Coordinates of C-alpha atoms in Angstrom, one line a residue:
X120 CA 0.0 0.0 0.0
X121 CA 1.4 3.1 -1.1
X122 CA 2.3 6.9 0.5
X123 CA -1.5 8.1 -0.6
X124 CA -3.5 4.8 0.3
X125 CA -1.2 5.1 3.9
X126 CA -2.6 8.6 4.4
X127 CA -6.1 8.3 3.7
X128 CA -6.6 5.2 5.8
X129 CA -4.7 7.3 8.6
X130 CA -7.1 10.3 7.7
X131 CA -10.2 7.9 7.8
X132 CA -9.5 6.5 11.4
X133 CA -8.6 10.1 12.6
X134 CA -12.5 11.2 11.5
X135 CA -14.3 8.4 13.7
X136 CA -11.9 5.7 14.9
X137 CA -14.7 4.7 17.5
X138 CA -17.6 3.7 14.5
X139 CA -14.4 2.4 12.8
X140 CA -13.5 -0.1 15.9
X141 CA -10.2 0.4 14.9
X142 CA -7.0 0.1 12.6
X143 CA -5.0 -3.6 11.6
X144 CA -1.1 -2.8 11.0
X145 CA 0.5 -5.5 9.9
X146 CA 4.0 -4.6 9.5
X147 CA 7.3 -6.0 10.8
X148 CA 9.7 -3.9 12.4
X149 CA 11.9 -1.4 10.3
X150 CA 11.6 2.0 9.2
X151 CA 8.3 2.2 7.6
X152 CA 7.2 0.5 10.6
X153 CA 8.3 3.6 12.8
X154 CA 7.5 6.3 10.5
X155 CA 3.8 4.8 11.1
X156 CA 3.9 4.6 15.0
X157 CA 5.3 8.6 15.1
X158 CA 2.6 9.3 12.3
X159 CA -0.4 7.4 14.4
X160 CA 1.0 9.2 17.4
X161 CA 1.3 13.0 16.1
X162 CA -2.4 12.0 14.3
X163 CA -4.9 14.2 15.1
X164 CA -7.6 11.8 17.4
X165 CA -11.0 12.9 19.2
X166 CA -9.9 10.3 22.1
X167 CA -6.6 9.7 24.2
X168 CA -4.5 7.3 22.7
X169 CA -3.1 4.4 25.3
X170 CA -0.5 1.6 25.3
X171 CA -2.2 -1.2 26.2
X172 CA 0.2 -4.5 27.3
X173 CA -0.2 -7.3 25.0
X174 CA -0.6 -9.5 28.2
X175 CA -3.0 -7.6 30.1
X176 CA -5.2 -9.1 32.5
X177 CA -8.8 -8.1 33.8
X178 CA -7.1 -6.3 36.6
X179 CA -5.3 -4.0 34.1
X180 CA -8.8 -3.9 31.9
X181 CA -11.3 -3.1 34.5
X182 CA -9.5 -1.9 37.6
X183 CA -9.1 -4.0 40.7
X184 CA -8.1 -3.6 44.9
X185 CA -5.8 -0.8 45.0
X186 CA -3.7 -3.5 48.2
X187 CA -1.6 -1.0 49.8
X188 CA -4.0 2.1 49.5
X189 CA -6.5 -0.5 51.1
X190 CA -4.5 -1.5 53.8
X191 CA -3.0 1.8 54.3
X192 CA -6.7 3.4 54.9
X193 CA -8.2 -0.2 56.2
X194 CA -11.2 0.2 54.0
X195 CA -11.5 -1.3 50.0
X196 CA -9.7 1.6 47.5
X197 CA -10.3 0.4 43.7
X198 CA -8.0 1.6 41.2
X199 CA -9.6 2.6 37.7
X200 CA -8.9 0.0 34.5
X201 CA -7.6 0.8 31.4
X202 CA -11.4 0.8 29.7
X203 CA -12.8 3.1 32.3
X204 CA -12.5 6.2 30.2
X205 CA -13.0 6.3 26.7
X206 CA -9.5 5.8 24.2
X207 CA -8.0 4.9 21.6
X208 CA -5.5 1.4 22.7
X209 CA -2.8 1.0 20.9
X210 CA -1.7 -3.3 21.1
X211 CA 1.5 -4.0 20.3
X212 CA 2.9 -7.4 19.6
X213 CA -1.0 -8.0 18.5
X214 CA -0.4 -11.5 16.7
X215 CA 0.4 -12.9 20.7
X216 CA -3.3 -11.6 21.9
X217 CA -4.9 -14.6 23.2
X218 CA -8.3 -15.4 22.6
X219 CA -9.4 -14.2 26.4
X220 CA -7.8 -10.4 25.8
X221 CA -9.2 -10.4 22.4
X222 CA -12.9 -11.3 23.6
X223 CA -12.5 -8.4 26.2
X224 CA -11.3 -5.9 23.7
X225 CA -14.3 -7.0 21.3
X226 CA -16.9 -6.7 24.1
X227 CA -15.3 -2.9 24.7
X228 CA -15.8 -1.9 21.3
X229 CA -19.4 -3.4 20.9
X230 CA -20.1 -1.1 23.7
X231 CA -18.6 2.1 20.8
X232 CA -16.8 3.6 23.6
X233 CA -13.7 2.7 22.4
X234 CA -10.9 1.8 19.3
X235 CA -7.7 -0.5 19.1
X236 CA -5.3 -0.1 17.0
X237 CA -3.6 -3.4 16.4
X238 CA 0.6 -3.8 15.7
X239 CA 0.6 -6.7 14.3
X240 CA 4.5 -8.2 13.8
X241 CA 4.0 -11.7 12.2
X242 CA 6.1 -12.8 9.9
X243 CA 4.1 -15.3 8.7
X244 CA 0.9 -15.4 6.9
X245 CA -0.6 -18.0 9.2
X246 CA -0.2 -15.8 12.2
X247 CA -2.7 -13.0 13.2
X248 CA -5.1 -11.2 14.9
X249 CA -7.6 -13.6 17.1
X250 CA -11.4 -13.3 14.7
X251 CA -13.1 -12.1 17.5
X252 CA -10.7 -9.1 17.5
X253 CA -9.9 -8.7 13.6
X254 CA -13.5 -8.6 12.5
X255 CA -13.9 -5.6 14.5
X256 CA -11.7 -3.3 12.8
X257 CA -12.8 -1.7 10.0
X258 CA -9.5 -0.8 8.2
X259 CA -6.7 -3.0 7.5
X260 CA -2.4 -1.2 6.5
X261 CA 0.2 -3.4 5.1
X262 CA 2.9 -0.6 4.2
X263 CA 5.3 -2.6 1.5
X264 CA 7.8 -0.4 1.3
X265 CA 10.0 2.2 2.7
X266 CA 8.2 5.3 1.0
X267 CA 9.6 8.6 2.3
X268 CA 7.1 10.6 1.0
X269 CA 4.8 12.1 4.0
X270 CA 1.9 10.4 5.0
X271 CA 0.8 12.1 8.4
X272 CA -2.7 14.1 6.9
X273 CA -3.9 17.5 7.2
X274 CA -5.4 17.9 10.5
X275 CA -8.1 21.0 9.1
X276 CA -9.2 18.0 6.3
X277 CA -9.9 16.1 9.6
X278 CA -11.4 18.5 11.7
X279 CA -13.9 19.5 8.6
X280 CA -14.7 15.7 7.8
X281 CA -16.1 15.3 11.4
X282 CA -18.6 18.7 10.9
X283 CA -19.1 17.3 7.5
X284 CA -19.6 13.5 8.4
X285 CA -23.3 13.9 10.0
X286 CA -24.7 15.3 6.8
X287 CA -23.4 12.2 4.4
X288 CA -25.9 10.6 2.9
X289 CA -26.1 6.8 2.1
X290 CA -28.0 5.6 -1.7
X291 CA -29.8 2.9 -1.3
X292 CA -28.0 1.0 -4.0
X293 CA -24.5 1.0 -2.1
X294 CA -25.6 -1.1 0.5
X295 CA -26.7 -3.3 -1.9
X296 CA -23.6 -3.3 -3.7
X297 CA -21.2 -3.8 -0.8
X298 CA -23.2 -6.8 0.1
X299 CA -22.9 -8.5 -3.0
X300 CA -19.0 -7.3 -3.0
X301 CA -19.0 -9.4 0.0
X302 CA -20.9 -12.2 -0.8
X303 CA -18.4 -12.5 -4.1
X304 CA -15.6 -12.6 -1.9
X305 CA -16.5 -15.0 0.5
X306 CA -17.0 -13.0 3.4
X307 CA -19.5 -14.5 5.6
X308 CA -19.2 -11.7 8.4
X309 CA -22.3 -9.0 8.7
X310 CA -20.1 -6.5 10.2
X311 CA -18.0 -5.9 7.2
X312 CA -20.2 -4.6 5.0
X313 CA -21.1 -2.1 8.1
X314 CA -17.8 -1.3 8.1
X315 CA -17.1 -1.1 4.7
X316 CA -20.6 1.3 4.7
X317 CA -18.9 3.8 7.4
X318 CA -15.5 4.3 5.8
X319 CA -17.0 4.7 2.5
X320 CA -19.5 7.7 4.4
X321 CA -15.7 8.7 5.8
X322 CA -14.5 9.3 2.8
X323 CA -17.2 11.3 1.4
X324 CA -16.9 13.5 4.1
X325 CA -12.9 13.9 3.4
X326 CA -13.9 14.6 -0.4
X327 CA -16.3 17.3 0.8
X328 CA -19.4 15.5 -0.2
X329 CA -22.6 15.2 0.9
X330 CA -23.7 11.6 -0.5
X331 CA -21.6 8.4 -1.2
X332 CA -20.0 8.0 -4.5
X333 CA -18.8 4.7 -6.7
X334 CA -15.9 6.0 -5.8
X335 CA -16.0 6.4 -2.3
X336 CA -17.2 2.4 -2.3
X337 CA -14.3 0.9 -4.4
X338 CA -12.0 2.6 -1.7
X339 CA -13.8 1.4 1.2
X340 CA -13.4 -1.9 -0.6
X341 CA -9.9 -1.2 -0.7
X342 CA -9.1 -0.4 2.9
X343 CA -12.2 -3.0 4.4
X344 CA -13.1 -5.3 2.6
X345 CA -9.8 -6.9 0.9
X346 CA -8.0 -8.5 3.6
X347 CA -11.2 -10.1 5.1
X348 CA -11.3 -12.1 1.6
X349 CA -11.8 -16.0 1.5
X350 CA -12.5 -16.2 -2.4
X351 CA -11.9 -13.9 -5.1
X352 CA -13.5 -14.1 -8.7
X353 CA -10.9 -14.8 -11.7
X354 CA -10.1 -11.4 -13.3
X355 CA -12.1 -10.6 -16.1
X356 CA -10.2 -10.5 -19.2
X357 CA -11.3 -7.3 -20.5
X358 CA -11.4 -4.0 -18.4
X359 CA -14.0 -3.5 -16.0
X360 CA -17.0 -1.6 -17.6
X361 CA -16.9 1.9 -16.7
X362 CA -18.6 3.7 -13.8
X363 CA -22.3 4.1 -14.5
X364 CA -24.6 7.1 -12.7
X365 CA -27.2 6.1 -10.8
X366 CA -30.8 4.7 -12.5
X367 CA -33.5 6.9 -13.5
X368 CA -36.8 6.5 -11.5
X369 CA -39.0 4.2 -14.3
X370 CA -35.6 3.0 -16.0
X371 CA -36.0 -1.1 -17.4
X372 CA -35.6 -3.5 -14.6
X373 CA -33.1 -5.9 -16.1
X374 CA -30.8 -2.4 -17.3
X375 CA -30.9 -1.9 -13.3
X376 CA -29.8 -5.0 -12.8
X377 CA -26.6 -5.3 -15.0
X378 CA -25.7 -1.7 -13.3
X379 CA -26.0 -3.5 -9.6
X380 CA -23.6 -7.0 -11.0
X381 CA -21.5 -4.0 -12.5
X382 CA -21.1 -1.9 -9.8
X383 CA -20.8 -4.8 -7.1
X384 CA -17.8 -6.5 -9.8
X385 CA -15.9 -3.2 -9.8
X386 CA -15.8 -3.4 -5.9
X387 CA -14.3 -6.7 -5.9
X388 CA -12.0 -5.5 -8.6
X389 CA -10.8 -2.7 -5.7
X390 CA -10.8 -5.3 -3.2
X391 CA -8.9 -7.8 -5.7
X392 CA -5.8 -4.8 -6.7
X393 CA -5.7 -4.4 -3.0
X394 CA -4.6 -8.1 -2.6
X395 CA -0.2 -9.5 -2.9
X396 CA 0.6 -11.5 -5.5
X397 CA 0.7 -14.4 -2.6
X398 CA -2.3 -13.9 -1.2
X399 CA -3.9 -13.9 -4.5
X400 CA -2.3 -17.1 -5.3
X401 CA -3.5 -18.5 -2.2
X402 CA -6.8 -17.6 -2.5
X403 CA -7.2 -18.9 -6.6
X404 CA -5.9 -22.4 -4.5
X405 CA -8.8 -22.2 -2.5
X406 CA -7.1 -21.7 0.8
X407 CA -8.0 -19.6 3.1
X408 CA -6.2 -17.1 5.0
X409 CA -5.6 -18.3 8.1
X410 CA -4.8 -14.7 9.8
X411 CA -8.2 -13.6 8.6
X412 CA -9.9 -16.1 10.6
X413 CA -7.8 -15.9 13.9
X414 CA -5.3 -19.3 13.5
X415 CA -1.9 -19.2 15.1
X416 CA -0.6 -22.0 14.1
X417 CA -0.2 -23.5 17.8
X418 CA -1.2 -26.4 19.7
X419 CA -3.7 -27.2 21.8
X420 CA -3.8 -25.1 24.6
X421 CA -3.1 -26.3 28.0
X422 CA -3.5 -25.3 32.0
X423 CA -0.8 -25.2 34.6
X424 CA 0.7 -23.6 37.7
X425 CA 4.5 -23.7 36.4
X426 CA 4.7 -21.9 32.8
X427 CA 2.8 -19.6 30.6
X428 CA 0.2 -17.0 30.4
X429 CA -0.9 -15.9 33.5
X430 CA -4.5 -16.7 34.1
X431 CA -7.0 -14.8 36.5
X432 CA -5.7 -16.9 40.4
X433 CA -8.0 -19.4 41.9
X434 CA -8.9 -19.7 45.9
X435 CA -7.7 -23.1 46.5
X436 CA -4.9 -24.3 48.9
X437 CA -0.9 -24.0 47.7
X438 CA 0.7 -28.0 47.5
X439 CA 3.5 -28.7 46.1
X440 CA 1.4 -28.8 42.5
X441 CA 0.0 -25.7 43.4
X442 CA 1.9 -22.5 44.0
X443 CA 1.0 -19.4 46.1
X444 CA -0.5 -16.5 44.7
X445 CA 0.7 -13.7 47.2
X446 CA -0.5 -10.5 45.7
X447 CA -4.2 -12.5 45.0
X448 CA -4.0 -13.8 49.0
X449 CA -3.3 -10.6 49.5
X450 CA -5.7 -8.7 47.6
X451 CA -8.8 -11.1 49.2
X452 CA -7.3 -10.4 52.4
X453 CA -6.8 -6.5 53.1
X454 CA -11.0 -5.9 52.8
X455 CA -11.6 -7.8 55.6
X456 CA -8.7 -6.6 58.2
X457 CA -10.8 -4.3 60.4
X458 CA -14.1 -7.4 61.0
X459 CA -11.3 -9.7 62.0
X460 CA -9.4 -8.1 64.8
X461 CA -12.6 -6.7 65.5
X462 CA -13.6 -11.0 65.6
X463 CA -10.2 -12.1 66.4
X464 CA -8.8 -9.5 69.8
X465 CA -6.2 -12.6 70.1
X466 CA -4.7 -12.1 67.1
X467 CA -5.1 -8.2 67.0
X468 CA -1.6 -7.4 67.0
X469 CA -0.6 -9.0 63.7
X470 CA 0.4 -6.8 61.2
X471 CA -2.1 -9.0 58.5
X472 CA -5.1 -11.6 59.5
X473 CA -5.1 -13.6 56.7
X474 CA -7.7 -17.0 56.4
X475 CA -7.5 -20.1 54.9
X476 CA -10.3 -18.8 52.9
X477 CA -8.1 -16.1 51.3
X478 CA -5.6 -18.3 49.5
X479 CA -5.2 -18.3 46.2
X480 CA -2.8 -20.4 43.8
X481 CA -1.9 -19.2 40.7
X482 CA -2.7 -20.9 37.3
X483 CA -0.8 -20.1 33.9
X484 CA -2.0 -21.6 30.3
X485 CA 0.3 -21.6 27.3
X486 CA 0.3 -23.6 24.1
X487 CA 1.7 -27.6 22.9
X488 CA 3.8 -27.7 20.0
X489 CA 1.9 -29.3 17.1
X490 CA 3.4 -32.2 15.7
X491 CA 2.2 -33.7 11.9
X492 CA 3.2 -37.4 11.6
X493 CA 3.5 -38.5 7.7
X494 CA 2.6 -42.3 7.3
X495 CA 3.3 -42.4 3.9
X496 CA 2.7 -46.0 1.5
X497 CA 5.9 -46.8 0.3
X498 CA 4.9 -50.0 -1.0
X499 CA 4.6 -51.3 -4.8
X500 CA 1.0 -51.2 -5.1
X501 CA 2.0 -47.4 -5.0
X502 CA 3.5 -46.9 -8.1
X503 CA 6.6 -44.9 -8.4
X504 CA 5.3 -42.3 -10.1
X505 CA 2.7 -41.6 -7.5
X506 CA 5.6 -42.2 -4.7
X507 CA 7.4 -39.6 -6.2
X508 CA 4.4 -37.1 -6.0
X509 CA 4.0 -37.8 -2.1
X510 CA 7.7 -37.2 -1.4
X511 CA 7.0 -33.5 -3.4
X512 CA 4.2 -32.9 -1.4
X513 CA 5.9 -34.3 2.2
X514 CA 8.7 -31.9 1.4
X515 CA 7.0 -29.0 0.7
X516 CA 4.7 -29.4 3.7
X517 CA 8.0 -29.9 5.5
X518 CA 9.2 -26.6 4.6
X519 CA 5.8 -25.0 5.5
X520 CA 6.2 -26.8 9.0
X521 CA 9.6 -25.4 9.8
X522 CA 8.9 -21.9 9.1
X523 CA 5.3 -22.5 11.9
X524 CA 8.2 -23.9 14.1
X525 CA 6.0 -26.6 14.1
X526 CA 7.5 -30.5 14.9
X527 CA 7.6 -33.0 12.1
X528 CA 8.0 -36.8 12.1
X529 CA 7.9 -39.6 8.9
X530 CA 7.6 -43.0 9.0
X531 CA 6.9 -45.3 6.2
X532 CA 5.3 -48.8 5.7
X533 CA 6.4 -51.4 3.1
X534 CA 7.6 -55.2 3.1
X535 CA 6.4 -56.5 6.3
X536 CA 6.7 -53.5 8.6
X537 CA 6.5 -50.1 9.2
X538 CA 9.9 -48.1 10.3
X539 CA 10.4 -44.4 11.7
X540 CA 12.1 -42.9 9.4
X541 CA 12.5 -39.2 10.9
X542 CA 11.3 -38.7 14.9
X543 CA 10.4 -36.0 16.3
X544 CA 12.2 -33.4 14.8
X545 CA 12.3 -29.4 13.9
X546 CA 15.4 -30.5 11.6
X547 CA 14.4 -29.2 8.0
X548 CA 17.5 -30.8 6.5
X549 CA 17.4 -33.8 7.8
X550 CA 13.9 -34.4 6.8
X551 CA 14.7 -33.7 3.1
X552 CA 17.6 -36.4 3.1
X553 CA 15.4 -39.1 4.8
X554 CA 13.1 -38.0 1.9
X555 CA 15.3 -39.0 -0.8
X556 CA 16.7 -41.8 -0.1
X557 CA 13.1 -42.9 0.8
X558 CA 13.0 -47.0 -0.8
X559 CA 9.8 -48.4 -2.8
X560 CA 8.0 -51.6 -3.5
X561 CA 6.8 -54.9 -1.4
X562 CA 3.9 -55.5 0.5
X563 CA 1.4 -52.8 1.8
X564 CA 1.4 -53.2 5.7
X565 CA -0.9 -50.5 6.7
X566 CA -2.1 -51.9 9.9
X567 CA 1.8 -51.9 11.0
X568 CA 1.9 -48.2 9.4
X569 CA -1.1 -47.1 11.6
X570 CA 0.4 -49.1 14.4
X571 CA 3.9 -46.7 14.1
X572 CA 2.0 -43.8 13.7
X573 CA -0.3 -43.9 16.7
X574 CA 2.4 -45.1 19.0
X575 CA 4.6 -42.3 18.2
X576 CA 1.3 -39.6 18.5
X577 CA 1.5 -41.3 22.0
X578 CA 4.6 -40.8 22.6
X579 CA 4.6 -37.4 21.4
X580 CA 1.4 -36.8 23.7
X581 CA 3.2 -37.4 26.8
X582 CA 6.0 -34.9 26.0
X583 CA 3.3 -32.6 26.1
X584 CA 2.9 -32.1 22.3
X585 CA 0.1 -31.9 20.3
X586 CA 0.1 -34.3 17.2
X587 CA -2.0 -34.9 13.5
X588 CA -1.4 -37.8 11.9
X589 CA -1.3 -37.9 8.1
X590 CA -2.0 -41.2 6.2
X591 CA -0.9 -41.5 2.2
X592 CA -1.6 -44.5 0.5
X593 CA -3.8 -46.9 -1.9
X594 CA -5.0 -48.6 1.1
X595 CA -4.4 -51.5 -0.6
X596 CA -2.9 -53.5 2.7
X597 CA -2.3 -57.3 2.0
X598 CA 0.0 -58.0 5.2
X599 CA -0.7 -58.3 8.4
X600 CA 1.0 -57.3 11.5
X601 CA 3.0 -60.2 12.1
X602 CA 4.6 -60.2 8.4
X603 CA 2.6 -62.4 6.9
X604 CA 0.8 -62.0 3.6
X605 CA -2.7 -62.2 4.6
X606 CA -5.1 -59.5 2.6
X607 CA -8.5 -60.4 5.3
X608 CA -6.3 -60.2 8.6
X609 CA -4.7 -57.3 7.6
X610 CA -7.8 -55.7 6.4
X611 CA -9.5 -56.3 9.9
X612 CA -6.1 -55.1 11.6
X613 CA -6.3 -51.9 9.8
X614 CA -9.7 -51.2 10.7
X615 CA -8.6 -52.1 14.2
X616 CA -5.6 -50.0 14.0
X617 CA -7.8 -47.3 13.2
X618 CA -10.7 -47.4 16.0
X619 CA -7.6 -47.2 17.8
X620 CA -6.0 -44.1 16.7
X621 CA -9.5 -42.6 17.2
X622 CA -9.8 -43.9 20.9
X623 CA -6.5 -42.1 21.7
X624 CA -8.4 -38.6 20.5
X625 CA -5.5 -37.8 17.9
X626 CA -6.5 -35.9 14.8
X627 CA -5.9 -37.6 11.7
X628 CA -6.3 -37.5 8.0
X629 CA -6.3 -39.7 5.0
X630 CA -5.1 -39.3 1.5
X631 CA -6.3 -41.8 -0.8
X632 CA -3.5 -41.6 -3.7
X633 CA -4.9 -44.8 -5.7
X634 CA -5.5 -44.6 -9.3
X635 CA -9.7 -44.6 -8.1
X636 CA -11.0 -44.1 -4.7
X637 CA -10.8 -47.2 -2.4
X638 CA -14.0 -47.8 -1.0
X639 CA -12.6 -49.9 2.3
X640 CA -10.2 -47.2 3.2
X641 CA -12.8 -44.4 3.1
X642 CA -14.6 -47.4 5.7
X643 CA -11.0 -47.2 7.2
X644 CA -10.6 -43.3 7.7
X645 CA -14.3 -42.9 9.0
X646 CA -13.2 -45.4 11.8
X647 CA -10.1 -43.3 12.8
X648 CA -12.6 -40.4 12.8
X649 CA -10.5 -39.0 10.0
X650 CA -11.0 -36.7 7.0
X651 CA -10.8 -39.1 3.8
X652 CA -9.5 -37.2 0.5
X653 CA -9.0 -39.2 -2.5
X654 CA -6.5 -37.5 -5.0
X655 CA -6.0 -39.8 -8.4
X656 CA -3.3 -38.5 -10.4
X657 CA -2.4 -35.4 -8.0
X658 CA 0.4 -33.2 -8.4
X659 CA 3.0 -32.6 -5.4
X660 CA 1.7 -29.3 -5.3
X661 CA -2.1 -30.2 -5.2
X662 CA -1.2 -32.8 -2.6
X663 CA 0.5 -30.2 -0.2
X664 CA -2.5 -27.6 -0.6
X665 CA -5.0 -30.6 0.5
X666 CA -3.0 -31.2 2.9
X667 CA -2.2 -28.0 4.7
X668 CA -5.9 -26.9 4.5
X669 CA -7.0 -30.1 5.8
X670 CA -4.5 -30.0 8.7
X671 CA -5.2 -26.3 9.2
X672 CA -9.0 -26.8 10.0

């Protein structure tokens, strides 16, 4: 997004950032980075702007026991929160939110008291803002460049937009038109077209109008409607029809018509130019972006006492499992001092009277690493060619795995057995040389492959990770788990195999790379509780897309 597009969505959240919710910036740190933070600072905002920690609790939110005011005076002294008082918050470090912060922040600006504006530093697309939080800003920056140019707008354009802004008219045609821009591109949310409505009023007030324009539209598309995209149309081949004035009272129904699919396709045309290359390409493959709908490519998340994100303490007794919250024991107990030494003259000259109903333990939460297992059929009744295709698609998912810093592991099954060819591992190198000089042909052993497979998701389990399993083959399996050749045993072992794998509660999904779809291992997938996808004559790079978007749901 250029100098101009930079300073018009900065001049748009500067008119009304509280109808707005708020401003995405998705940018990783350098100097256009900073040359947004001073401009967003010096901008010229109706509300205070505030830090707000990335980790902030309900205590920091809403206020809480002001502890040494309270036992200073003896009587409870609350401390205000940070959503006492109307502001704009600025999150840094916004692709950490958790799902708790975010929920809080939303339910603040459904109350339209305040606006967040979001840093977001990931450097990868499949991290992001949490949905809850995301879909409730309106605008969304992605400076790609370090343009000197100044981008910090005029403040008298701002101060007239807001005198000019209650007078702005809405046609009745431009809601209709943002809605079917939305429904074109896959965006299922109701609030976006809302959005989309109010920075499109925004910028007719900044033009010094009095009633929306096409124009004002296909740049609210722009700045609110293209990164929310699931789907985008193919391109036309020939240039989008021109802009058309609005009908004539009496004008032919079906000329009305063709105007609304016209005016609707140049919006997602503004929506589409607003789009990178990547995320273009991503979208034409049919997967989604993950960012856009709050992923962050983590496991499952887990509670503790030891490590983590601090959650809101518990009363409960400390153990050895459970550690002390002192500020929380505390905090319970400083309301109460005056009753007890009134109730307790014995113990009156203690500096604190503290109960055992006052102790709290703390509790933390923070995230398993993810680990995919490929079981892939390296067998002959998977032909080479097909082989070959799998290995593409294992590496490339590799490569995708390392950069989400998630854990990989490959085993294979073929002969009479299955062996582990890769544990564990976060080693990107090492997986690509086990990958080539990955062996084919023999029998198809696939209860011994699903035998391998589960015991290493178990294994995996109890390190604390959180694993997917990832079955390729024909599912034609002919030997059993003893070795022997025997197509009915190792049939029944498979599906035995499988109620197994689904028992143990691991996640799973089956690729059926047969020249035509086996019936029995669809039979055999819906036992493991797994997706079953059957791919005849996929490419690597088909393969891998299935595959991600599969694992990603």
């Amino acid at each position: 997004m250029g100098g101009d597009a930079t300073t018009t969505v900065l001049a748009v959240l500067a008119v009304d950032p509280v109808a707005l919710g708020g401003l995405w910036l998705r940018s990783r740190a350098g100097p256009a980075r900073l040359r947004l933070i001073e401009a967003l600072r010096r901008l010229s905002l109706p509300l205070p702007l505030l830090r707000l920690p990335p980790n902030a609790g309900d205590e920091a939110l809403f206020g809480g026991l002001d502890i040494a005011s309270t036992l200073g005076s003896g009587s409870p002294v609350s401390r205000p929160g940070l959503l006492d008082r109307p502001a704009v918050m600025i999150l840094p470090m916004a692709e950490r939110c958790d799902a708790a912060l975010a929920a809080r922040l939303a339910q603040a600006l459904d109350r339209h008291h305040h606006a967040v504006i979001a840093l977001d530093e990931a450097a990868d697309e499949s991290e992001g803002l949490p949905l809850a939080l995301a879909d409730r800003l309106a605008l969304f920056l992605c400076p790609d460049g370090p343009d000197e140019a100044p981008i910090l707008p005029d403040p008298e354009l701002i101060a007239a937009a807001r005198r000019r802004l209650p007078m702005v008219k809405v046609p009745h045609t431009a809601v209709r038109d943002l809605v079917a821009a939305c429904d074109a591109l896959g965006i299922d949310s109701l609030r976006a077209p809302t959005l989309a409505l109010t920075t499109a009023r925004i910028l007719a007030a900044l033009a010094g109008r009095d009633v929306v324009e096409p124009p004002d539209l296909a740049q609210a598309a722009e700045f609110a409607l293209a990164h929310r995209a699931a789907s985008v149309p193919p391109a036309p081949d020939a240039e989008p029809p021109p802009l058309q004035p609005p009908p004539e009272p009496g004008s032919d129904s079906t000329q009305r018509e063709g105007q609304d699919s016209a005016a609707a396709d140049i919006l997602v045309a503004a929506a589409r130019a607003a789009l990178p290359e990547e995320v273009l390409r991503q979208l034409d493959a049919g997967r989604l972006s993950r960012s856009g709908r709050g992923a962050t490519g983590s496991g499952a998340a887990r509670a503790g006492n030891r490590r983590g994100r601090p959650l809101s303490p518990r009363r409960a007794r400390p153990s050895m499992q459970a550690r002390l919250d002192l500020v929380a024991t505390l905090r319970s107990a400083a309301p109460w001092q005056a009753v007890r030494r009134s109730a307790w003259p014995n113990r009156a000259n203690q500096a604190l009277l503290v109960a055992p109903t006052d102790f709290h333990i703390r509790r933390c939460k923070d995230h398993s690493d993810r680990l995919l297992i490929f079981a892939v059929d390296a067998s002959g009744s998977a032909a080479v060619a097909r082989l070959a295709e799998a290995k593409g698609a294992v590496e490339m998912l590799l490569a995708q795995a390392y950069s989400r810093r998630d854990h990989v592991a490959l085993l294979t099954f073929r002969g009479t057995g299955a062996d582990l060819l890769l544990p564990p591992s976060r080693s990107l190198v090492q997986a690509r040389q086990r990958l080539r000089g990955l062996p084919g042909g023999g029998g198809t052993p696939l209860a011994s492959g699903l035998e391998l497979a589960l015991d290493t998701a178990t294994r995996a389990r109890g390190r604390g990770m959180t694993p997917t399993i990832a079955v390729l083959t024909d599912g034609k399996c002919n030997v059993a788990l003893d070795g022997r050749p025997n197509r009915e045993l190792a049939d029944a072992q498979s599906l035995q195999m499988a109620l197994a794998i689904r028992k143990a509660g691991t996640s799973a999904l089956v690729i059926d790379v047969g020249q035509r779809p086996n019936p029995r291992l669809a039979q055999i997938a819906m036992g493991m509780g797994a997706r079953y996808i059957a791919l005849p004559r996929a490419t690597a790079g088909r393969l891998a897309g299935v595959l991600e978007s599969a694992l990603e749901r």
